[in-house]
Amino acid sequence: SGGSLKNSPSSNLDLQGHRGARGLFPENTLPAFKSAMDLGMTTLELDTVLTKDKQLIIHHDENLNPKLCKWLNGDKVESLPIKNYTVSELKELDCGSLKNTNFPEQQIVPGTKLSTLKEFLQFVKEYETERKIQKSFLFSIETKLNPKQYSKEEILEYAQVMVKTIEDAKVVKQSTVQSFVLEVLPEVKKLNKDIY
């Protein structure tokens, strides 16, 4: 890509990497996010799901997706709720070996594991440090709750984990939270008014 697209303070455009660079690498994985940063995106868009052990894992659907992931032992994935699994159980998935046929240029990265939001934010910070990037990346973080079936408790938990993870990573000013379950958003705002 040309130098004019590179992440720079002078750019007035917000170049968003949707689920990372999913046209080039498996979506919502660290290889896809690295590619998006390499290509000069200014905002990284990603999706998060709350796990059984109350962490946020980066994945687009509330359920496991057999089109995107399989188990590391080769077993096929069933479309079951991610909230029924712990992070350590989800780390047994290979989400880099199955090619998305919608993206003919996509490269597979066998053995790619899902990442937590915490791991992703650390990965980006390390990338910025190694490359001496002056302008920090922005984050558009979507919450994935089943829009037809959720409780007030789930909403509060989601908001609390989201805000704590963003605060701990010191990326409050860089982060926007979005959700199709609108009730999550005021709860995030109550916890930290600086998260948009």
Short mmCIF file of C-alpha atoms in Angstrom, two decimals:
data_model
loop_
_atom_site.label_atom_id
_atom_site.label_comp_id
_atom_site.label_asym_id
_atom_site.label_seq_id
_atom_site.Cartn_x
_atom_site.Cartn_y
_atom_site.Cartn_z
CA SER A 1 0.00 0.00 0.00
CA GLY A 2 1.09 3.60 -0.53
CA GLY A 3 2.66 5.66 2.20
CA SER A 4 -0.39 7.98 2.25
CA LEU A 5 -2.47 5.22 3.83
CA LYS A 6 -0.10 4.63 6.72
CA ASN A 7 -1.23 5.34 10.26
CA SER A 8 -0.26 8.98 10.71
CA PRO A 9 -1.40 12.01 12.71
CA SER A 10 -1.87 14.00 9.50
CA SER A 11 -4.51 11.65 8.09
CA ASN A 12 -8.09 12.92 8.29
CA LEU A 13 -9.54 9.58 7.24
CA ASP A 14 -10.55 6.88 9.70
CA LEU A 15 -9.47 3.67 7.97
CA GLN A 16 -11.19 0.76 9.70
CA GLY A 17 -10.00 -2.83 9.61
CA HIS A 18 -13.27 -4.77 9.90
CA ARG A 19 -12.63 -7.89 12.03
CA GLY A 20 -8.98 -7.10 11.26
CA ALA A 21 -8.13 -7.66 7.59
CA ARG A 22 -10.50 -10.57 7.12
CA GLY A 23 -10.19 -10.52 3.36
CA LEU A 24 -6.52 -11.45 3.79
CA PHE A 25 -6.37 -13.50 7.02
CA PRO A 26 -8.82 -15.38 9.28
CA GLU A 27 -11.22 -12.87 10.80
CA ASN A 28 -10.92 -11.59 14.35
CA THR A 29 -7.51 -13.24 14.83
CA LEU A 30 -4.13 -11.68 15.63
CA PRO A 31 -2.79 -12.35 12.09
CA ALA A 32 -5.76 -10.39 10.66
CA PHE A 33 -5.25 -7.51 13.08
CA LYS A 34 -1.51 -7.41 12.37
CA SER A 35 -2.27 -7.25 8.64
CA ALA A 36 -4.72 -4.39 9.20
CA MET A 37 -2.07 -2.47 11.16
CA ASP A 38 0.57 -3.22 8.52
CA LEU A 39 -1.80 -1.81 5.88
CA GLY A 40 -2.13 1.47 7.78
CA MET A 41 -5.62 1.17 9.26
CA THR A 42 -6.33 3.71 11.99
CA THR A 43 -9.18 1.83 13.72
CA LEU A 44 -9.39 -1.88 14.46
CA GLU A 45 -12.97 -3.19 14.57
CA LEU A 46 -13.62 -6.38 16.50
CA ASP A 47 -16.33 -8.44 18.16
CA THR A 48 -16.35 -9.81 21.70
CA VAL A 49 -18.27 -12.54 23.52
CA LEU A 50 -18.37 -13.08 27.29
CA THR A 51 -17.03 -16.50 28.29
CA LYS A 52 -18.08 -18.84 31.09
CA ASP A 53 -15.19 -17.56 33.22
CA LYS A 54 -16.17 -13.93 32.60
CA GLN A 55 -13.56 -12.84 30.10
CA LEU A 56 -14.09 -11.33 26.66
CA ILE A 57 -13.02 -13.53 23.76
CA ILE A 58 -12.74 -12.04 20.26
CA HIS A 59 -15.25 -13.83 18.02
CA HIS A 60 -18.07 -12.58 15.78
CA ASP A 61 -20.93 -14.86 16.83
CA GLU A 62 -22.41 -15.73 20.20
CA ASN A 63 -22.07 -19.38 19.12
CA LEU A 64 -19.05 -21.30 17.89
CA ASN A 65 -18.86 -21.19 14.09
CA PRO A 66 -18.01 -24.47 12.33
CA LYS A 67 -17.23 -22.53 9.14
CA LEU A 68 -14.42 -20.61 10.85
CA CYS A 69 -13.03 -22.93 13.50
CA LYS A 70 -12.37 -26.58 14.27
CA TRP A 71 -10.88 -28.20 17.34
CA LEU A 72 -7.09 -28.52 17.38
CA ASN A 73 -7.48 -32.31 17.48
CA GLY A 74 -9.34 -32.11 14.14
CA ASP A 75 -12.85 -32.62 15.50
CA LYS A 76 -15.66 -30.58 13.95
CA VAL A 77 -17.08 -27.70 15.97
CA GLU A 78 -20.75 -27.66 16.92
CA SER A 79 -22.65 -24.37 16.95
CA LEU A 80 -22.94 -24.07 20.74
CA PRO A 81 -22.97 -20.89 22.89
CA ILE A 82 -19.51 -19.49 23.64
CA LYS A 83 -20.75 -18.47 27.10
CA ASN A 84 -20.74 -22.19 28.00
CA TYR A 85 -16.93 -22.40 27.53
CA THR A 86 -13.97 -21.08 29.50
CA VAL A 87 -11.10 -19.28 27.79
CA SER A 88 -8.81 -22.29 28.28
CA GLU A 89 -11.39 -24.52 26.57
CA LEU A 90 -11.74 -22.03 23.69
CA LYS A 91 -7.94 -22.01 23.31
CA GLU A 92 -8.30 -25.61 22.06
CA LEU A 93 -9.84 -24.25 18.84
CA ASP A 94 -7.98 -23.83 15.56
CA CYS A 95 -9.53 -20.77 13.91
CA GLY A 96 -6.94 -20.35 11.16
CA SER A 97 -7.10 -23.53 9.09
CA LEU A 98 -10.51 -23.15 7.43
CA LYS A 99 -10.48 -20.82 4.41
CA ASN A 100 -13.40 -18.42 4.09
CA THR A 101 -14.56 -19.00 0.51
CA ASN A 102 -16.04 -15.47 0.39
CA PHE A 103 -12.47 -14.13 0.35
CA PRO A 104 -10.38 -15.80 -2.37
CA GLU A 105 -7.23 -13.88 -1.35
CA GLN A 106 -7.48 -14.98 2.28
CA GLN A 107 -4.44 -16.88 3.54
CA ILE A 108 -4.98 -19.62 6.10
CA VAL A 109 -2.84 -19.64 9.24
CA PRO A 110 -3.18 -23.16 10.69
CA GLY A 111 -3.26 -23.42 14.46
CA THR A 112 -4.38 -19.82 15.03
CA LYS A 113 -6.10 -19.55 18.40
CA LEU A 114 -8.78 -17.15 19.55
CA SER A 115 -7.58 -14.22 21.67
CA THR A 116 -9.09 -12.47 24.63
CA LEU A 117 -9.66 -8.72 24.42
CA LYS A 118 -6.90 -8.31 27.02
CA GLU A 119 -4.42 -10.30 24.89
CA PHE A 120 -5.40 -8.36 21.77
CA LEU A 121 -4.88 -4.96 23.42
CA GLN A 122 -1.46 -6.09 24.70
CA PHE A 123 -0.58 -7.33 21.19
CA VAL A 124 -1.44 -3.93 19.68
CA LYS A 125 0.54 -2.08 22.36
CA GLU A 126 3.60 -4.25 21.65
CA TYR A 127 3.18 -3.63 17.89
CA GLU A 128 3.05 0.15 18.48
CA THR A 129 6.15 0.04 20.70
CA GLU A 130 8.21 -2.14 18.33
CA ARG A 131 7.43 0.05 15.33
CA LYS A 132 7.61 3.34 17.25
CA ILE A 133 4.14 4.33 16.05
CA GLN A 134 3.37 7.92 17.09
CA LYS A 135 -0.43 7.85 16.82
CA SER A 136 -2.10 5.04 18.77
CA PHE A 137 -4.63 2.79 17.05
CA LEU A 138 -8.31 3.28 17.83
CA PHE A 139 -10.66 0.43 18.76
CA SER A 140 -14.28 -0.16 17.76
CA ILE A 141 -15.35 -2.98 20.06
CA GLU A 142 -18.70 -4.66 19.55
CA THR A 143 -20.53 -6.63 22.22
CA LYS A 144 -22.10 -9.87 21.06
CA LEU A 145 -25.10 -10.83 23.15
CA ASN A 146 -28.00 -12.88 21.87
CA PRO A 147 -30.46 -10.05 21.06
CA LYS A 148 -33.43 -12.33 21.81
CA GLN A 149 -32.27 -13.84 25.07
CA TYR A 150 -30.26 -12.04 27.71
CA SER A 151 -30.70 -11.04 31.34
CA LYS A 152 -30.05 -7.80 33.20
CA GLU A 153 -27.29 -9.64 35.05
CA GLU A 154 -25.58 -10.58 31.76
CA ILE A 155 -25.71 -6.96 30.59
CA LEU A 156 -24.17 -5.67 33.82
CA GLU A 157 -21.47 -8.36 33.77
CA TYR A 158 -20.64 -7.60 30.14
CA ALA A 159 -20.34 -3.88 30.82
CA GLN A 160 -18.18 -4.42 33.92
CA VAL A 161 -15.76 -6.80 32.19
CA MET A 162 -15.57 -4.57 29.10
CA VAL A 163 -14.81 -1.40 31.05
CA LYS A 164 -12.29 -3.08 33.37
CA THR A 165 -10.42 -4.61 30.41
CA ILE A 166 -10.28 -1.27 28.58
CA GLU A 167 -9.21 0.61 31.73
CA ASP A 168 -6.55 -1.97 32.66
CA ALA A 169 -5.06 -1.66 29.15
CA LYS A 170 -5.11 2.17 29.45
CA VAL A 171 -6.96 2.62 26.13
CA VAL A 172 -10.07 4.45 27.40
CA LYS A 173 -9.67 7.45 25.07
CA GLN A 174 -9.02 5.17 22.08
CA SER A 175 -12.04 2.91 22.58
CA THR A 176 -15.61 2.98 21.29
CA VAL A 177 -18.08 0.30 22.39
CA GLN A 178 -20.95 -0.59 20.07
CA SER A 179 -23.82 -3.04 20.52
CA PHE A 180 -27.07 -4.17 18.94
CA VAL A 181 -28.28 -4.81 22.50
CA LEU A 182 -28.61 -1.13 23.33
CA GLU A 183 -29.04 -1.67 27.09
CA VAL A 184 -25.32 -2.45 27.39
CA LEU A 185 -24.24 1.03 26.29
CA PRO A 186 -25.62 3.16 29.18
CA GLU A 187 -24.14 0.64 31.64
CA VAL A 188 -20.71 1.11 30.03
CA LYS A 189 -21.19 4.89 30.21
CA LYS A 190 -22.12 4.74 33.89
CA LEU A 191 -18.88 2.91 34.63
CA ASN A 192 -16.68 5.19 32.53
CA LYS A 193 -18.06 8.30 30.85
CA ASP A 194 -14.97 8.63 28.64
CA ILE A 195 -15.67 5.43 26.69
CA TYR A 196 -17.78 6.29 23.63
#
